[in-house]
XYZ file of C-alpha atoms in Angstrom:
683
model
C -43.744 36.063 33.540
C -43.666 33.112 36.284
C -42.267 33.516 39.745
C -38.896 31.665 39.109
C -38.190 33.711 36.117
C -38.963 37.039 38.082
C -36.804 35.883 41.133
C -33.940 35.333 38.838
C -34.412 38.793 36.932
C -34.409 40.479 40.114
C -31.182 38.601 41.511
C -29.241 39.598 38.174
C -30.261 43.220 38.864
C -29.108 43.130 42.444
C -25.784 41.799 41.633
C -25.042 44.200 39.039
C -25.819 47.062 41.243
C -23.805 45.795 43.726
C -20.640 45.174 41.415
C -21.409 49.077 39.874
C -21.205 49.937 43.442
C -18.123 48.216 44.257
C -16.223 49.633 41.202
C -17.401 52.959 42.194
C -16.159 52.886 45.554
C -12.846 51.531 44.346
C -12.384 54.198 42.372
C -13.390 56.999 44.943
C -11.113 55.100 47.067
C -8.215 55.399 44.520
C -8.530 59.145 43.861
C -8.903 59.517 48.264
C -5.314 57.772 48.767
C -3.920 59.999 45.737
C -4.635 63.140 47.646
C -4.088 61.841 50.940
C -0.446 60.704 49.725
C -0.134 64.568 48.155
C -1.388 65.829 51.749
C 1.563 63.665 53.668
C 3.969 64.589 51.154
C 3.227 68.389 51.856
C 3.792 67.797 55.871
C 6.703 65.622 55.420
C 8.248 68.588 53.067
C 8.046 70.850 56.362
C 9.796 68.341 58.730
C 7.139 67.981 61.052
C 7.618 64.014 61.467
C 5.324 64.109 64.490
C 2.412 65.807 62.887
C 3.224 63.756 59.793
C 2.340 60.884 61.551
C -0.707 62.005 63.058
C -2.152 62.996 59.423
C -0.997 59.480 58.834
C -3.018 58.038 61.418
C -6.328 60.106 60.700
C -6.167 59.028 56.889
C -5.850 55.553 57.724
C -8.672 55.745 60.541
C -10.619 57.180 57.887
C -9.851 54.421 55.433
C -8.557 57.282 52.725
C -4.622 55.140 52.792
C -4.304 51.486 53.260
C -2.399 49.564 56.229
C 0.595 48.996 54.049
C 0.898 52.770 52.520
C 0.367 54.110 56.259
C 3.072 52.305 57.697
C 5.391 52.870 54.672
C 4.873 56.765 55.375
C 5.432 56.109 59.007
C 8.472 54.669 58.312
C 9.691 57.296 56.216
C 8.654 59.590 58.964
C 11.015 57.865 61.492
C 13.677 57.199 58.987
C 14.193 60.837 58.189
C 14.336 61.317 62.003
C 17.190 59.034 61.859
C 15.188 56.587 64.065
C 16.233 53.580 61.967
C 14.963 50.851 64.424
C 11.289 52.313 64.256
C 11.570 52.908 60.797
C 12.378 48.854 60.293
C 9.517 48.358 62.584
C 7.101 50.187 60.536
C 8.331 48.763 57.196
C 8.255 45.382 58.664
C 4.566 46.007 59.548
C 3.623 47.542 56.181
C 5.111 44.451 54.268
C 3.023 42.139 56.621
C 0.050 43.653 54.554
C -1.479 42.157 51.324
C -0.856 43.824 48.230
C -4.420 44.656 47.040
C -4.068 47.248 44.158
C -1.492 49.335 41.888
C -0.745 51.941 44.818
C -0.185 49.152 47.192
C 2.342 47.368 45.090
C 4.134 50.989 44.449
C 4.107 51.155 48.073
C 5.357 47.649 48.749
C 8.178 48.692 46.396
C 9.519 51.700 48.045
C 9.367 49.851 51.523
C 11.291 46.880 50.357
C 14.063 49.381 48.670
C 14.481 50.956 52.271
C 14.233 48.519 54.275
C 17.045 45.914 52.542
C 18.872 48.768 52.533
C 18.636 49.181 56.441
C 19.219 45.678 56.916
C 22.227 45.458 54.504
C 23.980 48.547 56.378
C 23.337 46.707 60.054
C 24.927 43.575 58.628
C 22.057 41.321 58.500
C 22.634 40.261 54.986
C 20.029 36.933 54.786
C 17.509 39.314 56.174
C 18.138 41.912 53.187
C 18.100 39.255 50.978
C 14.867 37.920 52.259
C 13.041 41.308 51.616
C 15.033 42.221 48.245
C 14.645 38.924 46.541
C 11.007 38.703 46.353
C 10.374 42.519 45.842
C 12.068 42.091 42.712
C 9.994 38.672 41.628
C 6.782 40.391 42.525
C 7.814 43.255 40.210
C 8.633 40.666 37.314
C 5.206 39.230 38.101
C 3.114 42.452 38.243
C 4.839 44.629 35.607
C 4.594 47.224 38.299
C 8.148 48.985 38.849
C 10.300 51.423 37.787
C 13.703 51.248 36.809
C 14.811 52.786 39.854
C 13.202 50.326 42.112
C 14.699 47.225 39.863
C 18.049 49.203 40.533
C 18.298 49.964 44.161
C 17.097 46.641 44.988
C 19.351 44.751 42.714
C 22.261 46.913 43.776
C 21.185 45.673 47.645
C 21.069 41.927 46.655
C 24.625 42.027 45.140
C 26.276 43.852 48.551
C 24.816 41.200 50.257
C 25.698 38.445 48.089
C 29.207 39.551 47.908
C 29.634 39.565 52.056
C 28.463 36.208 51.921
C 30.841 35.115 49.111
C 28.435 34.501 46.728
C 30.752 36.487 43.908
C 29.715 35.409 40.739
C 25.692 36.315 41.680
C 26.731 39.573 43.005
C 28.654 40.315 40.019
C 25.348 39.369 37.789
C 23.101 41.695 40.047
C 25.428 44.684 39.765
C 25.716 44.383 36.293
C 22.014 43.961 35.777
C 21.600 46.783 38.213
C 23.456 49.171 35.991
C 21.499 48.448 32.958
C 18.349 49.635 34.999
C 20.232 52.730 35.824
C 21.201 53.171 32.054
C 17.337 52.593 31.265
C 16.497 55.635 33.873
C 18.809 58.172 32.624
C 17.919 57.316 29.127
C 14.229 57.718 29.629
C 14.213 61.120 32.206
C 14.634 64.326 30.877
C 16.316 65.649 33.582
C 19.658 64.611 34.831
C 18.511 62.980 38.176
C 19.069 59.298 36.529
C 22.941 59.956 35.930
C 22.941 61.137 39.840
C 21.297 57.954 41.167
C 23.527 56.052 38.864
C 26.655 58.172 40.432
C 25.447 57.284 44.138
C 24.665 53.656 43.229
C 28.084 52.601 41.659
C 29.897 54.555 44.519
C 27.967 52.087 46.774
C 28.915 49.057 44.530
C 32.512 50.214 44.496
C 32.717 50.391 48.595
C 31.168 46.938 48.770
C 34.281 45.572 46.961
C 36.389 47.334 49.056
C 34.709 46.883 51.977
C 34.604 42.835 51.066
C 38.465 43.169 50.332
C 38.328 42.526 46.412
C 40.426 45.356 45.730
C 40.949 44.583 41.953
C 37.387 44.166 41.109
C 36.571 47.307 43.343
C 38.853 49.224 40.387
C 36.201 48.442 37.727
C 33.669 49.813 39.248
C 35.563 52.605 40.405
C 36.118 53.601 36.986
C 32.667 53.154 36.123
C 31.717 55.556 38.840
C 33.690 58.530 37.529
C 33.004 57.740 33.770
C 29.312 58.355 35.160
C 29.857 61.456 37.139
C 31.574 62.865 33.826
C 28.437 62.205 31.823
C 26.443 63.939 34.926
C 28.957 66.589 35.030
C 28.227 67.515 31.103
C 24.564 68.002 31.749
C 22.987 71.539 31.978
C 21.022 70.787 34.925
C 23.263 68.768 37.015
C 23.828 69.813 40.684
C 27.236 71.555 40.963
C 27.601 70.793 44.639
C 28.136 67.026 43.684
C 30.819 67.164 41.309
C 33.342 68.188 43.756
C 32.239 65.578 46.585
C 32.035 62.745 44.430
C 35.105 63.149 42.741
C 36.753 63.219 46.301
C 34.676 60.414 47.116
C 36.290 58.287 44.099
C 39.789 59.339 44.576
C 39.923 57.869 48.181
C 38.452 54.791 46.933
C 40.926 54.540 44.517
C 43.526 55.237 46.737
C 42.462 52.741 49.318
C 42.168 49.892 46.466
C 45.441 50.362 44.840
C 47.569 51.012 48.489
C 45.983 47.554 49.257
C 47.018 45.943 45.760
C 50.365 47.095 46.840
C 50.617 50.091 44.182
C 51.770 52.290 46.743
C 52.947 55.183 44.117
C 49.566 55.194 42.276
C 47.694 55.294 45.245
C 49.479 58.387 46.523
C 48.974 60.074 43.325
C 45.405 59.110 43.608
C 45.280 60.767 46.861
C 46.961 64.054 45.733
C 44.207 64.387 43.111
C 41.580 63.990 46.298
C 43.279 67.013 48.511
C 42.833 69.397 45.325
C 39.306 68.824 45.628
C 37.302 71.502 48.107
C 35.769 68.278 49.563
C 39.106 67.507 51.013
C 38.939 70.434 53.063
C 35.043 69.754 54.558
C 35.026 67.930 57.891
C 33.088 64.962 56.188
C 36.030 64.608 53.280
C 38.707 65.046 56.320
C 37.182 61.883 57.855
C 36.750 60.186 54.713
C 40.247 60.400 54.055
C 41.581 58.499 56.876
C 40.247 55.426 54.823
C 43.343 55.647 52.947
C 45.824 57.277 55.566
C 45.328 54.597 58.154
C 46.034 51.826 55.166
C 48.752 53.675 54.093
C 50.273 53.952 57.881
C 49.860 57.900 57.572
C 48.890 58.013 61.172
C 50.072 61.567 62.131
C 48.206 63.093 59.377
C 45.154 60.533 60.237
C 45.284 61.693 63.748
C 44.954 65.489 62.607
C 42.173 65.081 60.577
C 40.158 63.449 63.552
C 40.592 66.713 65.127
C 37.252 67.994 62.971
C 35.714 64.391 64.101
C 33.107 66.542 66.074
C 32.095 68.957 63.459
C 31.797 66.228 61.055
C 29.308 64.319 63.394
C 27.178 67.129 63.798
C 27.100 68.164 60.283
C 25.572 64.664 60.005
C 23.308 64.872 62.705
C 24.730 61.421 64.397
C 23.684 61.390 68.111
C 25.526 59.688 70.872
C 25.440 55.849 70.330
C 27.481 52.603 70.273
C 27.651 52.765 66.755
C 29.236 56.374 66.652
C 31.858 55.144 69.564
C 32.640 51.901 67.377
C 33.104 53.622 63.829
C 34.715 57.000 64.900
C 36.112 57.222 68.317
C 37.927 53.842 68.339
C 39.462 54.571 65.206
C 40.449 58.360 66.421
C 42.021 56.466 69.471
C 44.150 54.210 67.355
C 45.130 56.623 65.037
C 46.491 58.643 67.737
C 47.980 55.841 69.718
C 49.718 54.709 66.381
C 51.105 58.092 65.521
C 52.442 58.420 69.023
C 50.562 60.915 70.397
C 49.963 59.136 73.636
C 48.451 62.212 75.680
C 45.879 62.915 72.928
C 45.259 58.916 72.797
C 44.582 58.832 76.945
C 42.316 61.765 76.484
C 39.966 60.066 73.875
C 40.164 56.992 75.564
C 38.798 58.549 78.653
C 36.472 60.174 76.708
C 35.168 57.027 75.164
C 34.544 55.272 78.679
C 32.627 58.491 79.417
C 30.646 58.209 76.738
C 30.002 54.699 76.791
C 28.014 54.810 80.017
C 26.093 57.539 78.513
C 25.632 55.615 75.269
C 24.655 52.331 76.742
C 22.277 54.478 78.892
C 21.031 56.078 75.754
C 20.339 52.777 73.968
C 18.215 51.634 77.065
C 16.045 54.758 76.883
C 15.592 54.589 73.224
C 14.523 50.788 73.626
C 11.900 52.012 75.985
C 10.880 54.827 73.716
C 10.716 52.391 70.924
C 8.352 50.061 73.152
C 5.967 52.728 73.993
C 5.721 53.787 70.906
C 5.164 50.030 69.524
C 2.311 49.564 72.244
C 1.000 53.155 71.220
C 1.203 51.470 67.596
C -0.553 48.661 68.611
C -3.369 50.522 70.034
C -3.871 52.510 66.967
C -4.253 49.157 65.146
C -6.829 47.616 67.627
C -8.538 50.783 67.048
C -8.662 50.470 63.248
C -9.332 47.005 63.443
C -12.185 47.062 65.503
C -13.555 50.127 63.271
C -13.194 48.156 60.301
C -15.166 45.091 61.946
C -17.709 47.997 62.667
C -17.751 48.679 59.335
C -17.922 44.922 58.214
C -20.787 44.267 60.397
C -22.883 47.160 58.984
C -22.067 45.755 55.822
C -23.348 42.177 56.918
C -26.259 44.031 58.423
C -27.432 45.632 54.938
C -26.998 42.650 52.910
C -29.025 40.550 55.501
C -31.692 43.766 55.546
C -31.384 43.512 51.650
C -32.208 39.851 51.484
C -35.092 39.971 54.335
C -36.784 42.555 51.993
C -35.981 40.476 48.917
C -37.814 37.214 50.946
C -40.638 39.759 52.046
C -41.217 40.998 48.584
C -41.831 37.304 47.362
C -43.776 36.421 50.320
C -46.001 39.380 49.831
C -45.959 39.027 46.015
C -47.647 35.542 46.382
C -50.033 36.457 48.956
C -51.124 39.390 46.590
C -51.494 37.063 43.715
C -54.043 35.198 45.269
C -56.459 38.063 45.789
C -55.162 39.905 42.471
C -58.690 41.913 42.274
C -58.193 43.266 45.771
C -54.640 43.983 45.127
C -54.833 45.446 41.521
C -57.721 48.023 43.283
C -55.256 48.887 45.845
C -51.884 48.891 43.548
C -54.268 51.575 41.135
C -54.687 53.960 44.154
C -51.205 53.595 45.153
C -50.012 54.345 41.857
C -52.387 57.568 41.361
C -50.376 58.754 44.879
C -47.138 57.304 43.531
C -47.884 59.370 40.109
C -48.591 62.506 42.332
C -45.604 62.402 44.418
C -43.233 62.038 41.239
C -44.842 64.675 39.864
C -44.063 66.896 42.913
C -40.488 65.544 42.774
C -40.269 66.364 39.096
C -41.024 69.609 39.890
C -38.713 70.191 42.816
C -35.693 68.781 40.873
C -36.273 71.202 37.552
C -36.269 73.581 40.396
C -32.695 72.638 41.834
C -31.381 72.151 38.388
C -32.721 75.769 37.636
C -31.041 77.129 40.782
C -27.829 75.548 39.692
C -27.964 76.708 36.458
C -28.144 80.214 37.819
C -25.424 79.303 40.248
C -23.009 78.462 37.474
C -23.786 81.539 35.696
C -23.225 83.380 38.523
C -19.650 81.647 39.001
C -18.890 81.748 35.412
C -19.348 85.348 35.629
C -16.945 85.642 38.418
C -14.261 84.851 35.871
C -12.961 87.004 33.205
C -14.502 85.734 29.833
C -12.716 89.247 28.074
C -8.767 89.666 28.095
C -6.890 92.694 27.892
C -6.770 94.544 24.782
C -3.407 95.736 24.406
C -1.143 95.013 21.601
C 1.870 93.437 23.871
C -0.559 90.974 25.755
C -1.988 87.808 24.350
C -3.363 86.146 26.532
C -6.893 83.517 26.895
C -8.205 81.532 29.407
C -11.344 78.887 29.644
C -12.598 76.905 32.444
C -15.069 73.948 32.225
C -16.517 72.801 35.615
C -17.347 68.946 35.742
C -20.499 69.290 37.409
C -23.072 72.258 37.174
C -20.671 74.330 39.350
C -16.903 73.805 40.143
C -14.002 74.822 42.320
C -11.683 75.479 39.613
C -11.004 79.362 39.138
C -8.682 81.653 37.294
C -8.607 85.561 36.851
C -6.347 88.299 35.939
C -5.815 92.225 36.835
C -4.142 95.062 34.706
C -3.142 97.870 37.002
C -1.036 100.228 34.627
C 1.736 98.315 33.511
C 1.205 95.363 36.343
C -0.428 92.234 35.111
C -1.703 89.968 37.741
C -2.971 86.498 36.929
C -3.783 83.296 38.667
C -5.190 80.314 38.205
C -6.118 77.464 41.007
C -7.989 74.366 42.004
C -10.154 73.680 45.314
C -10.266 70.376 46.755
C -13.538 69.040 45.686
C -16.667 69.777 43.626
C -20.229 70.992 43.500
C -21.320 74.029 45.811
C -18.568 73.628 48.541
C -15.939 73.767 46.728
C -17.636 76.924 44.409
C -18.108 78.886 47.672
C -14.459 78.381 48.475
C -13.212 79.100 44.879
C -15.199 83.001 45.172
C -13.758 83.368 48.164
C -10.350 83.076 47.220
C -11.070 84.850 43.886
C -12.315 88.019 45.389
C -9.258 87.829 48.058
C -6.611 87.566 45.289
C -8.378 90.322 43.234
C -8.334 92.470 46.621
C -4.822 91.965 47.510
C -3.787 92.402 43.886
C -4.964 95.683 44.135
C -2.905 96.677 46.849
C 0.337 96.192 44.695
C 1.400 93.015 47.085
C 3.663 90.339 45.473
C 2.335 86.987 44.823
C 3.960 85.134 47.867
C 2.715 87.685 50.093
C -0.968 87.224 48.672
C -0.397 83.738 49.364
C 0.412 84.066 52.581
C -2.335 86.710 53.463
C -4.803 84.462 51.642
C -3.960 81.151 53.735
C -3.770 83.162 57.152
C -7.240 84.292 56.155
C -8.655 81.176 54.744
C -7.396 78.726 57.306
C -9.743 80.450 60.016
C -12.651 78.559 60.951
C -11.985 75.731 57.933
C -13.538 73.053 59.679
C -14.205 71.439 56.119
C -10.309 71.284 55.549
C -11.007 72.826 52.408
C -7.846 73.898 50.505
C -6.830 75.597 47.530
C -3.805 74.916 44.896
C -2.816 78.073 43.156
C -0.104 79.605 40.532
C 0.168 83.195 40.844
C 1.645 85.614 38.640
C 2.585 89.274 38.619
C 4.134 90.825 35.111
C 5.867 94.294 34.871
C 4.685 94.976 31.264
C 7.903 97.447 30.732
C 10.794 95.288 31.457
C 9.025 91.573 31.273
C 9.870 90.538 35.086
C 7.918 88.164 36.477
C 7.291 87.493 40.171
C 5.418 84.488 40.881
C 4.578 81.755 43.859
C 3.151 78.244 43.385
C 1.171 77.086 46.285
C 1.049 73.574 45.626
C -0.331 73.689 41.965
C 0.758 71.768 38.936
C 3.899 73.320 37.425
C 3.130 75.667 34.392
C 4.710 74.955 30.983
C 7.080 77.448 29.540
C 9.115 78.579 26.758
C 9.657 76.487 23.263
C 10.469 73.824 23.094
C 8.291 73.377 25.962
C 9.110 72.480 29.459
C 7.577 72.133 32.913
C 8.985 74.795 35.241
C 10.597 73.751 38.291
C 8.913 75.662 41.056
C 9.255 76.140 44.870
C 7.188 73.252 46.707
C 5.154 75.739 48.800
C 1.940 73.719 50.718
C -1.638 74.192 49.478
C -3.267 77.616 50.730
C -6.071 76.750 53.497
C -4.106 73.860 55.225
C -1.783 75.399 57.717
C -2.071 78.809 59.468
C 1.050 80.845 59.957
C 2.890 79.488 56.847
C 5.482 82.051 54.749
C 5.087 81.475 51.253
C 8.086 81.817 49.111
C 8.526 83.213 45.937
C 10.462 83.341 42.537
C 11.277 85.581 39.878
C 12.054 85.469 36.042
C 14.004 88.393 35.026
C 12.512 88.790 31.427
C 9.334 86.635 30.233
C 9.009 88.855 27.207
C 8.713 86.485 23.819
C 8.009 83.355 26.106
C 4.789 81.539 25.965
C 3.163 80.483 29.380
C 0.536 77.840 30.045
C -1.285 77.312 33.282
C -3.702 74.384 33.907
C -5.677 72.581 36.723
C -4.940 68.614 37.030
C -8.239 68.089 35.261
C -6.093 68.482 31.769
C -3.343 65.819 32.461
C -5.358 63.823 34.392
C -8.534 63.532 32.098
C -9.536 60.139 31.449
C -11.147 57.895 28.717
C -13.501 55.115 29.703
C -10.540 52.815 30.185
C -9.390 55.472 32.689
C -6.249 56.151 30.889
C -5.036 59.740 31.369
C -4.263 62.253 29.351
C -0.760 62.594 30.573
C 1.752 65.373 30.698
C 3.716 64.124 27.706
C 0.737 64.704 25.426
C 0.491 68.552 27.081
C 3.873 68.993 25.801
C 3.341 67.435 22.586
C 0.548 69.803 21.620
C 2.675 72.716 22.751
C 5.302 71.804 20.677
C 2.971 72.458 17.645
C 4.449 75.736 15.818
C 1.283 76.450 14.062
C -0.898 77.589 17.308
C 0.773 81.020 17.462
C -1.780 82.581 19.742
C -3.254 82.077 23.179
C -6.857 81.273 22.189
C -5.592 78.657 19.463
C -3.449 76.766 22.313
C -6.746 76.850 24.523
C -9.315 75.681 21.795
C -6.834 73.081 20.346
C -6.116 71.783 24.165
C -9.702 71.345 24.594
C -10.349 69.668 21.324
C -7.759 67.257 22.109
C -9.173 66.369 25.666
C -12.659 65.626 24.212
C -10.797 63.347 21.591
C -9.409 61.487 24.456
C -12.353 61.394 26.954
C -13.958 59.779 23.640
C -17.424 59.946 25.507
C -16.317 59.572 29.028
C -17.654 61.798 31.769
C -15.104 64.419 32.566
C -13.779 63.278 36.404
C -12.656 66.884 37.164
C -12.899 70.436 36.308
C -10.847 71.679 33.827
C -9.058 75.109 33.566
C -6.444 76.422 31.324
C -4.754 79.668 30.663
C -1.975 80.685 28.096
C -0.019 83.963 28.153
C 2.808 85.718 26.010
C 3.854 89.368 26.655
C 5.480 90.658 23.530
């Protein structure tokens, strides 16, 4: 082989190694980003939004999430705190970043939805369109975007077009949005699609009323009522929505009919509104004034405004210029028109006293926003510096590699001139290398032997023999992705009480297995004290958060079944929801945090009064997220399809069938995560 050919071969091998390294890095980063999103969401559920932003900063600093996704989460935290200006700033920063992968595109869609909505509410219709229209085009180009993304963005576009006098374009946007809402509720197994469609058409109806297009608003009000009636028929619908949205529909109808000169029909719609429970709430009374002021029924409107302070408190609306304009001034005018001059004068004085405070508060908020922006800019500079340092390190590594490559060829050329001497020297070095390789092989074999022993010890910690009782059908299996893993399952039969659990420690390998062993031991110890699952989770969390410098945590589902009554008490600590019943469905479980993250949490337990005869299937995410060579996941839908097979009439058949289907799906691909399953039925 001549020198030029050898050079080409080495270059090709080097490039292939770099490509493989890059692909592996991208995949690992995607997994870290997904886990980071889960942790950030869990913190947000606790409504500790300051801590939520600290967690976001930490993940972005470590490179686990992109700048786009980090700014999206910051925007979410400010939005939930009612700091809409700061939310807008963060959302705009998010959209300034390049979309580099599918996760970024999904985040981009959510940001565009929320930002266009903020600008729409603020009256910046051109600005909202500049955000929403490119977002829809980008989703069409990439094919990444859900029906609810399309529906909300198109609804926002339609409202903006309506306010800008583009009636034909607005109608087309609303009709297209309605088609996506329909796709959403037809494909969704829950009633959430109908709920989202009701809310969307309420916004559409209100947009036509706000722009004084009352005849067109009647069409959309009728569509809203039709969707609400469909939503009402769903067994899993949230009943608290029915009464409120029926009331809001009747008020919108009353306003539109009144403006169209149909006074009697408007009054009849208002009478229907008054029969709802929503009409007696503070929010309902303030909403009713939209009609009462149009109908010039100022005495009734003035009476309703007596509940304004309570409504503003329920909405969490602080003193601001917007609150004065939207609510205080209309209250003043209603009292004035009703001839209640003393009340109007009192309200006028109150507005004047609040005006100074509102202006001062706005200035303070602006200063606080400015300080926060400066702080964000400092953090961005720090992150940019870290990325620059990382780039320098990569460039340095590349330079070193090139230098080594150059040095190799120089040495190769020089040694070639002294072939005999080089061969002798190479022979000596080869013998030395062989001796080292032999020693290394022995060490590797010893390590593998110790890992096999560790695996045997770990597998002995989970039961492979299950209760031999006539009324218990139970089976479980665990397959680590590496020699040892971080999944666990277990059970204890204490008289007529059956304790069971299944969990997944964050990570794999030796650290995860040690954490798994500790969690398994604690579950058995606390279960032997006949504690409820929620109390066990609380005690385990307090213990495992102590000295947890590595940030390890475990998601777990644990249950306690009374074999006499069939009552099941259970607690889900951030784990995948189990599948229950026939036909099989995913359980709706309380969203507790994983165990080991934050001390002092009180875990919430739940109860099913009788689970006799109902199959229960527990699993780790190594099942639904199992991937083949094309990185296609096994999926939740495939799990439900297999569990629907009526021929699987006992727990062992279910587990073995599921393992066989997962292996077929992988089709030779290496396991990407530990896989653990448990099936249980009490007769």
